[in-house]
mmCIF file of C-alpha atoms and ligand atoms in Angstrom:
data_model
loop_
_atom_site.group_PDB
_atom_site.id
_atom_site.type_symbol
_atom_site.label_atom_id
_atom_site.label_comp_id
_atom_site.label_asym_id
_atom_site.label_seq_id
_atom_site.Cartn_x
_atom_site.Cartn_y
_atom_site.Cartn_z
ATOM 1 C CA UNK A 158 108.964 84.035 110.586
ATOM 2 C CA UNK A 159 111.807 83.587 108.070
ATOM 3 C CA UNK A 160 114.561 86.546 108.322
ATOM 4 C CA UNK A 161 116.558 87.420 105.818
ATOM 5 C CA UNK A 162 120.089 88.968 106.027
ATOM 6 C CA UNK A 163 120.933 91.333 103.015
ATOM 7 C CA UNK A 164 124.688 93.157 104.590
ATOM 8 C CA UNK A 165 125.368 94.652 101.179
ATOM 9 C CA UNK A 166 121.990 96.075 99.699
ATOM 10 C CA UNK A 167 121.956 97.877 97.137
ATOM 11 C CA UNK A 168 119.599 100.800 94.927
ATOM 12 C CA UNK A 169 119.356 97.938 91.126
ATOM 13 C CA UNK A 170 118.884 100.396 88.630
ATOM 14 C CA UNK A 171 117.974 99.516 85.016
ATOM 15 C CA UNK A 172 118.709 101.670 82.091
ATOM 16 C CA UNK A 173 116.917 99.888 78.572
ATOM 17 C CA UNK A 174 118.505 101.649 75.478
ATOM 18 C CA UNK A 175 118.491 100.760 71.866
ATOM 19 C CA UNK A 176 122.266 100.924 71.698
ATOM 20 C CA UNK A 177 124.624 102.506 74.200
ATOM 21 C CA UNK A 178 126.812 104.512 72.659
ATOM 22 C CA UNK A 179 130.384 105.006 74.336
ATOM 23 C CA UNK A 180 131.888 108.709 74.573
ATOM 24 C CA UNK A 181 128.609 110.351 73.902
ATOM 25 C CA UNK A 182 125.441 111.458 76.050
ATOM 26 C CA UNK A 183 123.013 108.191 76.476
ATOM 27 C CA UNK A 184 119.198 109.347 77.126
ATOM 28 C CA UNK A 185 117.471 106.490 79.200
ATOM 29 C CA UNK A 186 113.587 106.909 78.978
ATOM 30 C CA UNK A 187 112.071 104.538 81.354
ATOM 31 C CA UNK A 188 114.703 103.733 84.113
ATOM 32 C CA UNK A 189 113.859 101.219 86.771
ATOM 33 C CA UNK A 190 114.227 101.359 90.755
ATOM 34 C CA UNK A 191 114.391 98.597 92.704
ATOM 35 C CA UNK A 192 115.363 97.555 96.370
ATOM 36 C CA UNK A 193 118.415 95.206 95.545
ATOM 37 C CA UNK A 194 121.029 93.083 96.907
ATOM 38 C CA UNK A 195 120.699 89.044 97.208
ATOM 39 C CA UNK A 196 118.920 89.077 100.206
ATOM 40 C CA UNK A 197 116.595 91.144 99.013
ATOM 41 C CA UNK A 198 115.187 88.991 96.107
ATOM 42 C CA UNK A 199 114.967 86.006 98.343
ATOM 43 C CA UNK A 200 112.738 88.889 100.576
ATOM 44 C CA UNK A 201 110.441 89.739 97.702
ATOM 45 C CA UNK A 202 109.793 86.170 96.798
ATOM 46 C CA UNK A 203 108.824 85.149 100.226
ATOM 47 C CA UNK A 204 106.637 88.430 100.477
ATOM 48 C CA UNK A 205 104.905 87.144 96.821
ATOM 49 C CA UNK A 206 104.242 83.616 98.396
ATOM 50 C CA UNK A 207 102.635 84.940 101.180
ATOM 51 C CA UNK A 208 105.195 83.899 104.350
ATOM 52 C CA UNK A 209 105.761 85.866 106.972
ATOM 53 C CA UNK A 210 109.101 87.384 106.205
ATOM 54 C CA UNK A 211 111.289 90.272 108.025
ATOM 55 C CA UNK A 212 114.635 91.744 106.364
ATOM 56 C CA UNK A 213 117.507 93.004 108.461
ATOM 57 C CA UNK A 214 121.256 94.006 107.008
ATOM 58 C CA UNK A 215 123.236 97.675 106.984
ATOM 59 C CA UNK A 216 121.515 100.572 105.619
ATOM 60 C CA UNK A 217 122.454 104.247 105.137
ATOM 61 C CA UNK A 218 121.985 107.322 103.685
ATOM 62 C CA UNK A 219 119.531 108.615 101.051
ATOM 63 C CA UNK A 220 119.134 105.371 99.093
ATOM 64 C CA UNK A 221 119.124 103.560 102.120
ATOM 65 C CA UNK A 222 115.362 105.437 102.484
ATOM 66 C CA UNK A 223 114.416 104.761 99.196
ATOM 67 C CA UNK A 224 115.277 101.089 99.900
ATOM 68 C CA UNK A 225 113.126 101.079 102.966
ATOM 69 C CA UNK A 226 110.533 102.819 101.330
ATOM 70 C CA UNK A 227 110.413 100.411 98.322
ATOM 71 C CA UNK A 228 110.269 96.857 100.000
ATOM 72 C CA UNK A 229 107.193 94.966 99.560
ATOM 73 C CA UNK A 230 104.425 95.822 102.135
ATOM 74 C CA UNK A 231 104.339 92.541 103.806
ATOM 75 C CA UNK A 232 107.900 92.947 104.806
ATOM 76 C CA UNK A 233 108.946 93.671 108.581
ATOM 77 C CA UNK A 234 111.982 95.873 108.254
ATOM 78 C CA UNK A 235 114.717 95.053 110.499
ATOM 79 C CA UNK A 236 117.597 96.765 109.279
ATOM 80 C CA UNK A 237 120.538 98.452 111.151
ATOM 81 C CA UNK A 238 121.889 101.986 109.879
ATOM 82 C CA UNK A 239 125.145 102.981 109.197
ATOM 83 C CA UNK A 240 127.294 106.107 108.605
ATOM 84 C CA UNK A 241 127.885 104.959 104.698
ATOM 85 C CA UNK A 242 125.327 105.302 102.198
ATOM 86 C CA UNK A 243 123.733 102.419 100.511
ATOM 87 C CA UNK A 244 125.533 101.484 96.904
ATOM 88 C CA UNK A 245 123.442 101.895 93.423
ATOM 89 C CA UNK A 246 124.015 98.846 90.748
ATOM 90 C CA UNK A 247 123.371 99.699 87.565
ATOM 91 C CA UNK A 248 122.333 97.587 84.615
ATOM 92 C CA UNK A 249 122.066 98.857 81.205
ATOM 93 C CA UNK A 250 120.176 96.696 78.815
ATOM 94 C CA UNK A 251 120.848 97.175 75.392
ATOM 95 C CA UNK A 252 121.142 95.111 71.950
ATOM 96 C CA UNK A 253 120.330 92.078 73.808
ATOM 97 C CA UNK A 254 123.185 92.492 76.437
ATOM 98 C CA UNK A 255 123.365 93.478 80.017
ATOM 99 C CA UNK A 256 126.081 95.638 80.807
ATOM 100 C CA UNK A 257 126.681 96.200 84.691
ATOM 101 C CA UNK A 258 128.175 99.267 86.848
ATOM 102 C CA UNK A 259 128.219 97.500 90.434
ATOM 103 C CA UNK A 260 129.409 99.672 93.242
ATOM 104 C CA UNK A 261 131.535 98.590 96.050
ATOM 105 C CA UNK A 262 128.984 100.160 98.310
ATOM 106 C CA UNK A 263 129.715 101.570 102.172
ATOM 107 C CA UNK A 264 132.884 100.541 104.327
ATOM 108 C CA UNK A 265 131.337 99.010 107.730
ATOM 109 C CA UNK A 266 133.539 100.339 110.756
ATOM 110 C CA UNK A 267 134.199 98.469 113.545
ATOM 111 C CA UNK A 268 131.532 99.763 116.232
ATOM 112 C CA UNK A 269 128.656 99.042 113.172
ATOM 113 C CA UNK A 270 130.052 95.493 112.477
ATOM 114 C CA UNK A 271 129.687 94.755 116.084
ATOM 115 C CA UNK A 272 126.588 96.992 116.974
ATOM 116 C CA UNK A 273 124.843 94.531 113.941
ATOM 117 C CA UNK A 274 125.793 91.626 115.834
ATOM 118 C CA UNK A 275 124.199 92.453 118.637
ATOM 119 C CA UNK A 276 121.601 93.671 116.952
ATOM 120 C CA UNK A 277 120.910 90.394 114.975
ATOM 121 C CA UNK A 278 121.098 88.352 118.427
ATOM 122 C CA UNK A 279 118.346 90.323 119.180
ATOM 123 C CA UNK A 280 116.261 89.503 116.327
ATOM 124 C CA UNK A 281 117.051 85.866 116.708
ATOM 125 C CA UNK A 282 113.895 85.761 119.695
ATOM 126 C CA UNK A 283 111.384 85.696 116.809
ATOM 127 C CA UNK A 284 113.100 83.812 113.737
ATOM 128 C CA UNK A 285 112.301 80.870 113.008
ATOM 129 C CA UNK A 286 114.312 80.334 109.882
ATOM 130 C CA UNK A 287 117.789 82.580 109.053
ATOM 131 C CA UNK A 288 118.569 83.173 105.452
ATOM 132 C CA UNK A 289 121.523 84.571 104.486
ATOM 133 C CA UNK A 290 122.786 85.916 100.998
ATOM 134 C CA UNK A 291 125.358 87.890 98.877
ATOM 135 C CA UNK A 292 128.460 89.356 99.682
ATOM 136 C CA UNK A 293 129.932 91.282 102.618
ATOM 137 C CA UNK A 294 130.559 94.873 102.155
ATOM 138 C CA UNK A 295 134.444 95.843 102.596
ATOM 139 C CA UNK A 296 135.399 96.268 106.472
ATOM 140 C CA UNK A 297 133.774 93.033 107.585
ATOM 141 C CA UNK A 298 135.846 90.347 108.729
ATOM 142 C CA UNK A 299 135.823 87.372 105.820
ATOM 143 C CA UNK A 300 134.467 84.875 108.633
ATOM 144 C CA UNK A 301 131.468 87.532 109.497
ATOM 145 C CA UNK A 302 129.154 85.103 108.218
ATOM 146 C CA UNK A 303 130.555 82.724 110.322
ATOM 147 C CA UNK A 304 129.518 84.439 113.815
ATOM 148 C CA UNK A 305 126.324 84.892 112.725
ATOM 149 C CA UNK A 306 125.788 81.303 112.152
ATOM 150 C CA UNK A 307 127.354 80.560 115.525
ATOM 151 C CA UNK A 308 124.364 83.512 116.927
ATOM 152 C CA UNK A 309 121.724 81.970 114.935
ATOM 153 C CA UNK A 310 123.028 78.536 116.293
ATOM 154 C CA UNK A 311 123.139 79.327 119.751
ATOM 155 C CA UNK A 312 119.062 80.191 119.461
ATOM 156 C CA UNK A 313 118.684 77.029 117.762
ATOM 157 C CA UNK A 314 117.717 78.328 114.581
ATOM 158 C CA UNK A 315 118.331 76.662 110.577
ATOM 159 C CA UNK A 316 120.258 78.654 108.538
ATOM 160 C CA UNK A 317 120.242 78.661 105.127
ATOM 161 C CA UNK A 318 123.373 80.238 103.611
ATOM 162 C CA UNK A 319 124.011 81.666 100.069
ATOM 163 C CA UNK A 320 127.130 83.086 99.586
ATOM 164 C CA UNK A 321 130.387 82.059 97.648
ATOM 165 C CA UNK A 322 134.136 82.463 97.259
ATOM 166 C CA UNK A 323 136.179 83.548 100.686
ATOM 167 C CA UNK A 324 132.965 84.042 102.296
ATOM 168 C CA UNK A 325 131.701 80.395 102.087
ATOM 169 C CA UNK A 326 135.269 79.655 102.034
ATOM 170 C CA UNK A 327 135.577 80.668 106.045
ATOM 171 C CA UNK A 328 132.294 79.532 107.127
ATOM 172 C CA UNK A 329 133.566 75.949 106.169
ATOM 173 C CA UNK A 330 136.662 76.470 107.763
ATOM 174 C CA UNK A 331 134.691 77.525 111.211
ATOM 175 C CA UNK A 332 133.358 75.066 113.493
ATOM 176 C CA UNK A 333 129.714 77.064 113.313
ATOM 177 C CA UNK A 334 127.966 75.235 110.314
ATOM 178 C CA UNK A 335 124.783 76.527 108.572
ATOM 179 C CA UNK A 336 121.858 74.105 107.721
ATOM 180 C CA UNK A 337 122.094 74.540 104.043
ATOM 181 C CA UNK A 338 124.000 76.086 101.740
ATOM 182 C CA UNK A 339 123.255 76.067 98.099
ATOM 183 C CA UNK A 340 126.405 76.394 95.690
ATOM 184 C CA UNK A 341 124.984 76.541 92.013
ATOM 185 C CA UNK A 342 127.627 74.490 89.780
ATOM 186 C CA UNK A 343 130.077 77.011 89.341
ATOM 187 C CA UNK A 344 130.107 78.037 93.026
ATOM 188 C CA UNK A 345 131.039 74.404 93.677
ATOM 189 C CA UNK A 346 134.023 74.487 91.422
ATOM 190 C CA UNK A 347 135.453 77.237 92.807
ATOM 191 C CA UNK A 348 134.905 76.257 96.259
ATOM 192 C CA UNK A 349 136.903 72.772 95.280
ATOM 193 C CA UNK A 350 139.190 74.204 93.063
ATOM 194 C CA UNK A 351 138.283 71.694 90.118
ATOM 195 C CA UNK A 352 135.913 71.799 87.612
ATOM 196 C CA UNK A 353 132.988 69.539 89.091
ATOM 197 C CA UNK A 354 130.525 67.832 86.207
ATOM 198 C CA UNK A 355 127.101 67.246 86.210
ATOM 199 C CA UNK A 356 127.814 63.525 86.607
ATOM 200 C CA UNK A 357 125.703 62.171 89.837
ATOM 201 C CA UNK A 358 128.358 59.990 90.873
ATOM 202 C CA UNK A 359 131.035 62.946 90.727
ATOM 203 C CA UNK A 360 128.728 64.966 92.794
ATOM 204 C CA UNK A 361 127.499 62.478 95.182
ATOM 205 C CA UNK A 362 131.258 62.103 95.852
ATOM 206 C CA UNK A 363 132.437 65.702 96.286
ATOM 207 C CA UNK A 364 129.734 66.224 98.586
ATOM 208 C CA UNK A 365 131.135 63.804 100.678
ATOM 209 C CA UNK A 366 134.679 65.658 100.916
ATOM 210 C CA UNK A 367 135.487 66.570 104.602
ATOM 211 C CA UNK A 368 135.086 70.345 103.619
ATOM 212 C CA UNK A 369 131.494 69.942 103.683
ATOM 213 C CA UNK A 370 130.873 67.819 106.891
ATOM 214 C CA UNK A 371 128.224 68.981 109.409
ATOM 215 C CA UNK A 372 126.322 70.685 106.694
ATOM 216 C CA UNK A 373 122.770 69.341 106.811
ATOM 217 C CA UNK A 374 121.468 70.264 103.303
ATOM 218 C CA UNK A 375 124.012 70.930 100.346
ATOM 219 C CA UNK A 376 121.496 71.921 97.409
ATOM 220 C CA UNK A 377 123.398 72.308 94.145
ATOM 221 C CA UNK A 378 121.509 74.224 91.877
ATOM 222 C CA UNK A 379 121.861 73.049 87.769
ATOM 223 C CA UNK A 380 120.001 75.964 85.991
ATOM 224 C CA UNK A 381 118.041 74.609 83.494
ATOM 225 C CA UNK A 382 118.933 71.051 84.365
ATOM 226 C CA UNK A 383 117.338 71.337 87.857
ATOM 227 C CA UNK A 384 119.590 70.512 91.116
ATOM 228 C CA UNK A 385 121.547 67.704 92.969
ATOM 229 C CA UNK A 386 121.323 67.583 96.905
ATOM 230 C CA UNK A 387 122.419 66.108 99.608
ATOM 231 C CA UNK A 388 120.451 66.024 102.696
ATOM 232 C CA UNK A 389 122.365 63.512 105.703
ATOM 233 C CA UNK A 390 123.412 60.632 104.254
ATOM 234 C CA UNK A 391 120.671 60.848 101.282
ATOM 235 C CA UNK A 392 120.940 62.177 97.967
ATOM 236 C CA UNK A 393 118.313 63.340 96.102
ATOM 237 C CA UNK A 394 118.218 64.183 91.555
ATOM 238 C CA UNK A 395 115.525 66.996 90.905
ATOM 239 C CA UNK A 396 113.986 66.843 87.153
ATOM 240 C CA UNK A 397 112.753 69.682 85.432
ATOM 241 C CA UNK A 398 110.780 70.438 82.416
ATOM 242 C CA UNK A 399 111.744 72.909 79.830
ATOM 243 C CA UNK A 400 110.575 76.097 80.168
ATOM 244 C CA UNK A 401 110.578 79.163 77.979
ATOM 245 C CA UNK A 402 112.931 81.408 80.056
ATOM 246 C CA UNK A 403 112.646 85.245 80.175
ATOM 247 C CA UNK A 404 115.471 86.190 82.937
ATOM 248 C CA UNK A 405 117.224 83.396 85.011
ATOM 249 C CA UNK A 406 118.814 86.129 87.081
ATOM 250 C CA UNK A 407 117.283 85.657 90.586
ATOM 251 C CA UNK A 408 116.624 82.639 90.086
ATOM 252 C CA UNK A 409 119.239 80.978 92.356
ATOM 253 C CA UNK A 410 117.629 83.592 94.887
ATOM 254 C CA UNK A 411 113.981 82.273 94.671
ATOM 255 C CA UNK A 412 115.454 78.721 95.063
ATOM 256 C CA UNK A 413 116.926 79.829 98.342
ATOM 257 C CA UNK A 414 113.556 81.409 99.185
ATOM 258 C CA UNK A 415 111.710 78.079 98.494
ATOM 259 C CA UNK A 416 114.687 76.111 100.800
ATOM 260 C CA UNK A 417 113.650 78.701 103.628
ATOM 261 C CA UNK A 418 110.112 78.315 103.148
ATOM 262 C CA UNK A 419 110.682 74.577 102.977
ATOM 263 C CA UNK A 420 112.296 74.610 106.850
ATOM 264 C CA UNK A 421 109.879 77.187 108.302
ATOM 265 C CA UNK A 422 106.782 74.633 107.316
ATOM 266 C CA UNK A 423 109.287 71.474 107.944
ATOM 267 C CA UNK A 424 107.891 69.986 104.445
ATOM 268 C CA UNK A 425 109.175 67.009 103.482
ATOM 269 C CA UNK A 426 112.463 66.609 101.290
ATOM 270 C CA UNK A 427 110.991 66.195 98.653
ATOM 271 C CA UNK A 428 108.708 69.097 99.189
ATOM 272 C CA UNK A 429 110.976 71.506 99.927
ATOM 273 C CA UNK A 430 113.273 70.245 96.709
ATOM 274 C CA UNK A 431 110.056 70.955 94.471
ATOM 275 C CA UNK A 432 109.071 74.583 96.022
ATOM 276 C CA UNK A 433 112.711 75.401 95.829
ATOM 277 C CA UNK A 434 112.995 74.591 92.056
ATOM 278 C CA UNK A 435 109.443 75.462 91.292
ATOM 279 C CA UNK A 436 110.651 79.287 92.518
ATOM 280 C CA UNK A 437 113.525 79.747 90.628
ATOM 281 C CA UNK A 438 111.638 78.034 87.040
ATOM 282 C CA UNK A 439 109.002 80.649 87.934
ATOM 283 C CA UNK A 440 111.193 83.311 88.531
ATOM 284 C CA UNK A 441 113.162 82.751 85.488
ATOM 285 C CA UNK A 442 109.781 82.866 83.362
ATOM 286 C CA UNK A 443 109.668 86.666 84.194
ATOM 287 C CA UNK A 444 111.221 90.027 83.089
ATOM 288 C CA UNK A 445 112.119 91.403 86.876
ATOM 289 C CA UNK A 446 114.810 89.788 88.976
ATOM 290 C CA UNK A 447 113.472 88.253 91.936
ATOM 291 C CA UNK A 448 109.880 88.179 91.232
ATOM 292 C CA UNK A 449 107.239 84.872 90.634
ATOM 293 C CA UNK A 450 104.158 84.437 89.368
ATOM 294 C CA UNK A 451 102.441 82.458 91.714
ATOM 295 C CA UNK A 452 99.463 81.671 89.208
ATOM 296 C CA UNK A 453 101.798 79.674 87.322
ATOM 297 C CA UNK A 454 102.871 77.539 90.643
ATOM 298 C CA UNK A 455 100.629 74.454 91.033
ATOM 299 C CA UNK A 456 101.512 73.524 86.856
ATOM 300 C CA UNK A 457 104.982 73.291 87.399
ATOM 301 C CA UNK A 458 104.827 71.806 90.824
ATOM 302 C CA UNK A 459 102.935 68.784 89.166
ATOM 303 C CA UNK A 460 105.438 68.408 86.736
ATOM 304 C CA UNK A 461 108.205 67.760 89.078
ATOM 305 C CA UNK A 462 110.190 65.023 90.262
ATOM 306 C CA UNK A 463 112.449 64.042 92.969
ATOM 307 C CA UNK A 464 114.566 61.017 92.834
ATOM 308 C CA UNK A 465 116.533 59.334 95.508
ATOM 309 C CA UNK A 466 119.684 58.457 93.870
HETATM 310 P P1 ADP B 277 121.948 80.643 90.377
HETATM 311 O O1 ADP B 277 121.064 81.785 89.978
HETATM 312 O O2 ADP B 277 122.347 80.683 91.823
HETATM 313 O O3 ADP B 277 123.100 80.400 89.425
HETATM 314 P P2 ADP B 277 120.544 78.486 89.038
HETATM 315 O O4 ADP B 277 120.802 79.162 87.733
HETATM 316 O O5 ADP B 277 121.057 77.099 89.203
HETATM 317 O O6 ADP B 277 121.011 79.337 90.299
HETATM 318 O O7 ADP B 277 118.951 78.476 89.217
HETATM 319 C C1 ADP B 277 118.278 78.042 90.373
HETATM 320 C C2 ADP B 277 117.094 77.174 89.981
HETATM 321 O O8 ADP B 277 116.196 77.920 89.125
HETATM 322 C C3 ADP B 277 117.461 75.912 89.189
HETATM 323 O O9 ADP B 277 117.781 74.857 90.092
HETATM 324 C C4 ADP B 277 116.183 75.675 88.400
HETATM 325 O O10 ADP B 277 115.199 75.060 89.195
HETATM 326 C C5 ADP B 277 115.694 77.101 88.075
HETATM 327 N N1 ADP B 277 116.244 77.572 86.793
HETATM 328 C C6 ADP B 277 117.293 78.404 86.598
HETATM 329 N N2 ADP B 277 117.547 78.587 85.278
HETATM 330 C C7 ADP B 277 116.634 77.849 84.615
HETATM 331 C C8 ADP B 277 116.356 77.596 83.234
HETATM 332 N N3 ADP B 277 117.085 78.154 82.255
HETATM 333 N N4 ADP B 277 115.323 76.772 82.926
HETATM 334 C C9 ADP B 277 114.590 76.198 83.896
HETATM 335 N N5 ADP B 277 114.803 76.400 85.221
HETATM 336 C C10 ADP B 277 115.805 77.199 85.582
#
């Protein structure tokens, strides 16, 4: 069973208009609810390709409900409530833009930052594969991530680890290392504090800085050009086609579902390089965030290729 960690969840609503019109009353017809967050997409998509999946993070409040309520049935729900109430993010779609209202969400206190702790050592019996994603909601300690790594560690379970900025930052810093972690390009830079290229030899060489050492899997994700990765002292080029895209967002997401799916079935490298890109190209073919066709699966899958390089 893969578990996935989702600490800042979130109601995503979307609001299609024509034209939004600023100062004045906007009349949405067909609004959108869905259970959000990072973790959450990488839930769905594991739910859609049929592993066996449970979800844990904070919860609260009214929305919190409607989040439970709204996860795909194959789901085990796992998570932990707290006094706050769960945050709404709100995307309005208009004149071919995406506008975005993104709320802070809850403040964890203390006695719920450690109560989750405990809480996910408990879950860590029956997971076989930890993925975590997003951000941390305010009153978390940056290096939260970082103890549950050392948990999931302890139990002697992969973690794959999706997050960026002072978050990734101080689980690099700590001595508790996930399995993978998968910056896309711009994560990366930010992370180094230089603009990395696409250039294999640049990459293969800031992969190498001390920063990342003990990391099993570094998976840099390329959007439409595919990924890099680095997996022990072997680095690997995935090719894409080109695809008509719909909605890349989510599609980092479904790559870190395929990673997780990849370690819960130990498939090969190259394998688990394929499923990973094969999710996000699929999930970037359709209209919702976090969502794949699987129909469409085996035609890509055939069309890709790994190189050792
Ligand atoms: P993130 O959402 O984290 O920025 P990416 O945009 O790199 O991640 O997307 C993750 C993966 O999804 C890519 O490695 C690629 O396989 C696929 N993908 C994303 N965008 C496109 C695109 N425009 N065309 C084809 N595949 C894409």
């Amino acid at each position: 069973m893969i578990l996935t960690v989702t600490m800042n969840p979130s109601i995503d609503i979307s609001y299609p208009l024509d034209e939004l019109k600023i100062d004045t009353v906007n009349r949405v017809a067909e609004v959108s609810k869905t259970a959000g967050g990072k973790g959450l997409n990488v839930t769905r998509v594991l739910a859609e390709i049929g592993d066996n999946v449970a979800a844990t993070g904070l919860i609260g409040g009214t929305n919190g409900e409607f989040l439970l309520q709204n996860l795909h049935p194959n789901v085990k729900q796992c998570f932990y409530n707290i006094s706050g109430d769960t945050r709404n993010c709100i995307a309005i779609l208009h004149e071919g833009k995406q506008t975005e209202i993104l709320e802070a969400g809850p403040t964890i206190t203390a006695d719920e930052a450690n109560g989750f702790l405990h809480y996910f050592k408990s879950l860590m019996e029956s997971a076989e594969v930890v993925s975590i994603s997003g951000s941390l909601p305010a009153g978390l300690p940056v290096d939260y991530y970082a103890s549950l790594v050392e948990l999931a560690n302890q139990a002697g379970k992969p973690v794959v680890l999706d997050c960026s900025g002072a978050a990734l930052q101080a689980v690099l810093e700590s001595p508790h290392k996930p399995t993978v972690i998968k910056p896309n390009n711009e994560e990366l830079s930010q992370l180094l504090g230089k603009e990395v290229s696409e250039d294999l030899d640049e990459l293969k060489e800031v992969l190498q800085e001390p920063l990342f050492a003990g990391i099993e899997w570094i998976i840099v994700s390329l959007g439409a050009n595919g990924a890099f990765a680095k997996h022990g002292d072997t680095f690997y080029k995935v090719d894409i086609p080109r695809i008509q895209v719909v909605n890349p967002v989510g599609s980092g997401d479904s790559t870190v579902a395929g990673i997780s799916s990849g370690l819960l079935h130990k498939e090969s490298d190259q394998e688990l390089l394929i499923k990973a890109n094969v999710l996000g190209m699929l999930n970037a073919q359709e209209k919702m965030t976090g969502h794949v066709n699987m129909a469409n699966y085996q035609a890509l899958y055939d069309q890709l290729l790994v190189k050792e390089v």
